[in-house]
Amino acid sequence: MGFIFSKSMSENMKNQQEFMLMNARLQICFFWTFHINGIIQYMVFCVQRLSLERQLMMQNEMRERQMALQIAWSREFLKYFGTFFGIAAISLTAGAIRRKKPAFLFPIIPLSFIFTYQYDLGYGTLLQRMKGEAENILETEKSKLQLPRGVITFENLEKARREQSKFFIDK
């Protein structure tokens, strides 16, 4: 009778050892699967971050190029307008002296404002002052920057798209 119990216990022990070995293998597989999953997620995060950084750098580069183009345009416009302003100022002054009518000098006033603005934009500190004022508005007057009806969300876009598609289907 002892032999039957020992045989059964031996078989039971063998089954339990096999179960423990299989369980250990599964735990190792689960650990490595979890670990590899974490590595993959981290790699995806790094790629997304790199992509976002590149997009931000590209946007900044485009903004800088647009600002440089605006300054260059202002300087070029100033050359032509400065020539026009100089000729107009000389001829209007000569006409006012010759005809003894100071009214000929009045067009010089608005033209001088335009000339001064263009000079300040092209060679002066207008852009720095505008940047400082923009930063001040961003810091102290946030309520003036809010969009009517709030920020656009995906749900709002989907709702508008559905309404538009219903409009075309109904017609």
Coordinates of C-alpha atoms in Angstrom, one line a residue:
M1 CA 0.0 0.0 0.0
G2 CA 2.9 2.3 0.7
F3 CA 4.2 1.6 -2.8
I4 CA 0.9 2.9 -4.3
F5 CA 1.0 6.1 -2.3
S6 CA 4.7 6.6 -3.1
K7 CA 4.1 6.0 -6.7
S8 CA 1.1 8.4 -6.7
M9 CA 3.1 11.0 -4.7
S10 CA 6.0 10.6 -7.0
E11 CA 3.8 11.1 -10.0
N12 CA 2.1 14.0 -8.3
M13 CA 5.5 15.6 -7.4
K14 CA 6.7 15.1 -11.0
N15 CA 3.5 16.8 -12.3
Q16 CA 4.0 19.6 -9.8
Q17 CA 7.6 20.1 -10.9
E18 CA 6.5 20.2 -14.5
F19 CA 3.8 22.8 -13.7
M20 CA 6.3 24.9 -11.7
L21 CA 8.8 24.7 -14.6
M22 CA 6.1 25.7 -17.1
N23 CA 5.0 28.5 -14.8
A24 CA 8.5 29.8 -14.5
R25 CA 8.9 29.7 -18.3
L26 CA 5.6 31.7 -18.6
Q27 CA 6.7 34.2 -16.0
I28 CA 10.0 34.7 -17.9
C29 CA 8.2 35.1 -21.2
F30 CA 5.7 37.5 -19.6
F31 CA 8.6 39.5 -18.1
W32 CA 10.4 39.7 -21.4
T33 CA 7.2 40.5 -23.3
F34 CA 6.4 43.3 -20.8
H35 CA 10.0 44.5 -21.0
I36 CA 10.1 44.5 -24.8
N37 CA 6.7 46.3 -24.8
G38 CA 8.1 49.0 -22.6
I39 CA 11.2 49.4 -24.9
I40 CA 9.0 49.6 -27.9
Q41 CA 6.8 52.2 -26.3
Y42 CA 9.8 54.2 -25.3
M43 CA 11.2 54.1 -28.8
V44 CA 7.8 55.3 -30.2
F45 CA 7.9 58.1 -27.7
C46 CA 11.4 59.1 -28.8
V47 CA 10.5 59.1 -32.4
Q48 CA 7.4 61.2 -31.8
R49 CA 9.4 63.6 -29.7
L50 CA 12.0 63.9 -32.4
S51 CA 9.4 64.5 -35.0
L52 CA 7.7 67.2 -33.0
E53 CA 11.1 68.9 -32.3
R54 CA 11.8 68.9 -36.1
Q55 CA 8.4 70.3 -36.8
L56 CA 8.9 73.1 -34.3
M57 CA 12.3 73.9 -35.7
M58 CA 10.9 74.0 -39.2
Q59 CA 8.1 76.3 -38.1
N60 CA 10.6 78.6 -36.4
E61 CA 12.8 78.6 -39.5
M62 CA 9.8 79.5 -41.7
R63 CA 8.8 82.3 -39.3
E64 CA 12.3 83.7 -39.3
R65 CA 12.4 83.7 -43.1
Q66 CA 9.1 85.4 -43.3
M67 CA 10.2 88.1 -40.9
A68 CA 13.4 88.6 -42.9
L69 CA 11.4 88.9 -46.1
Q70 CA 9.1 91.5 -44.5
I71 CA 12.1 93.6 -43.4
A72 CA 13.7 93.3 -46.8
W73 CA 10.5 94.3 -48.4
S74 CA 10.2 97.3 -46.1
R75 CA 13.8 98.4 -46.9
E76 CA 13.2 98.1 -50.6
F77 CA 9.9 100.0 -50.4
L78 CA 11.7 102.7 -48.4
K79 CA 14.2 103.2 -51.2
Y80 CA 11.4 104.0 -53.7
F81 CA 9.2 105.9 -51.4
G82 CA 12.1 107.8 -50.0
T83 CA 12.9 109.0 -53.6
F84 CA 9.3 109.9 -54.1
F85 CA 9.1 111.7 -50.8
G86 CA 12.3 113.7 -51.5
I87 CA 11.2 114.8 -54.9
A88 CA 7.7 115.6 -53.6
A89 CA 9.0 117.6 -50.6
I90 CA 11.4 119.6 -52.8
S91 CA 8.8 120.3 -55.4
L92 CA 6.1 121.2 -52.9
T93 CA 8.4 123.4 -51.0
A94 CA 9.5 125.2 -54.2
G95 CA 5.8 125.6 -55.3
A96 CA 4.9 127.0 -51.9
I97 CA 7.7 129.5 -52.0
R98 CA 7.1 130.5 -55.6
R99 CA 3.4 130.9 -55.3
K100 CA 3.5 132.1 -51.7
K101 CA 0.9 129.6 -50.7
P102 CA 1.9 127.5 -47.6
A103 CA -1.0 125.1 -48.4
F104 CA 1.3 123.3 -50.8
L105 CA 3.3 122.1 -47.7
F106 CA 0.4 120.1 -46.2
P107 CA 0.8 116.9 -48.3
I108 CA 4.3 116.6 -46.8
I109 CA 2.9 115.9 -43.3
P110 CA 1.1 112.5 -44.1
L111 CA 3.9 111.5 -46.5
S112 CA 6.5 112.1 -43.7
F113 CA 4.5 109.8 -41.4
I114 CA 4.6 107.0 -44.0
F115 CA 8.3 107.6 -44.6
T116 CA 9.1 107.5 -40.8
Y117 CA 7.0 104.3 -40.3
Q118 CA 8.8 102.5 -43.2
Y119 CA 12.2 103.7 -42.0
D120 CA 11.5 102.5 -38.5
L121 CA 10.3 99.1 -39.8
G122 CA 13.3 98.6 -42.0
Y123 CA 16.1 100.1 -40.0
G124 CA 14.8 101.1 -36.6
T125 CA 13.4 99.3 -33.6
L126 CA 9.8 98.9 -34.6
L127 CA 9.9 95.1 -34.7
Q128 CA 11.5 94.9 -31.3
R129 CA 8.8 97.2 -29.9
M130 CA 6.1 95.2 -31.6
K131 CA 7.6 92.0 -30.1
G132 CA 7.7 93.5 -26.6
E133 CA 4.1 94.6 -26.9
A134 CA 3.0 91.2 -28.2
E135 CA 4.7 89.5 -25.2
N136 CA 3.0 92.0 -22.9
I137 CA -0.4 91.2 -24.4
L138 CA 0.3 87.4 -24.1
E139 CA 1.2 87.8 -20.4
T140 CA -1.4 90.4 -19.2
E141 CA -4.4 90.4 -21.6
K142 CA -5.1 86.7 -22.2
S143 CA -8.9 87.3 -22.3
K144 CA -8.5 89.3 -25.5
L145 CA -6.9 86.4 -27.2
Q146 CA -9.7 83.9 -26.7
L147 CA -11.6 82.7 -29.7
P148 CA -15.3 83.1 -29.9
R149 CA -17.0 79.8 -28.8
G150 CA -13.6 78.6 -27.5
V151 CA -10.9 76.4 -29.0
I152 CA -11.9 74.2 -31.9
T153 CA -12.2 70.6 -30.9
F154 CA -12.4 67.4 -32.9
E155 CA -16.0 66.9 -31.8
N156 CA -16.9 70.4 -33.1
L157 CA -15.3 69.6 -36.5
E158 CA -17.1 66.3 -36.7
K159 CA -20.4 67.9 -35.9
A160 CA -20.0 70.5 -38.5
R161 CA -18.9 67.9 -41.1
R162 CA -22.0 65.7 -40.3
E163 CA -24.3 68.7 -40.7
Q164 CA -22.6 69.7 -43.9
S165 CA -22.9 66.2 -45.3
K166 CA -26.6 66.1 -44.3
F167 CA -27.1 69.3 -46.1
F168 CA -25.7 67.9 -49.4
I169 CA -27.5 64.6 -49.0
D170 CA -30.9 66.3 -48.4
K171 CA -30.6 68.4 -51.5

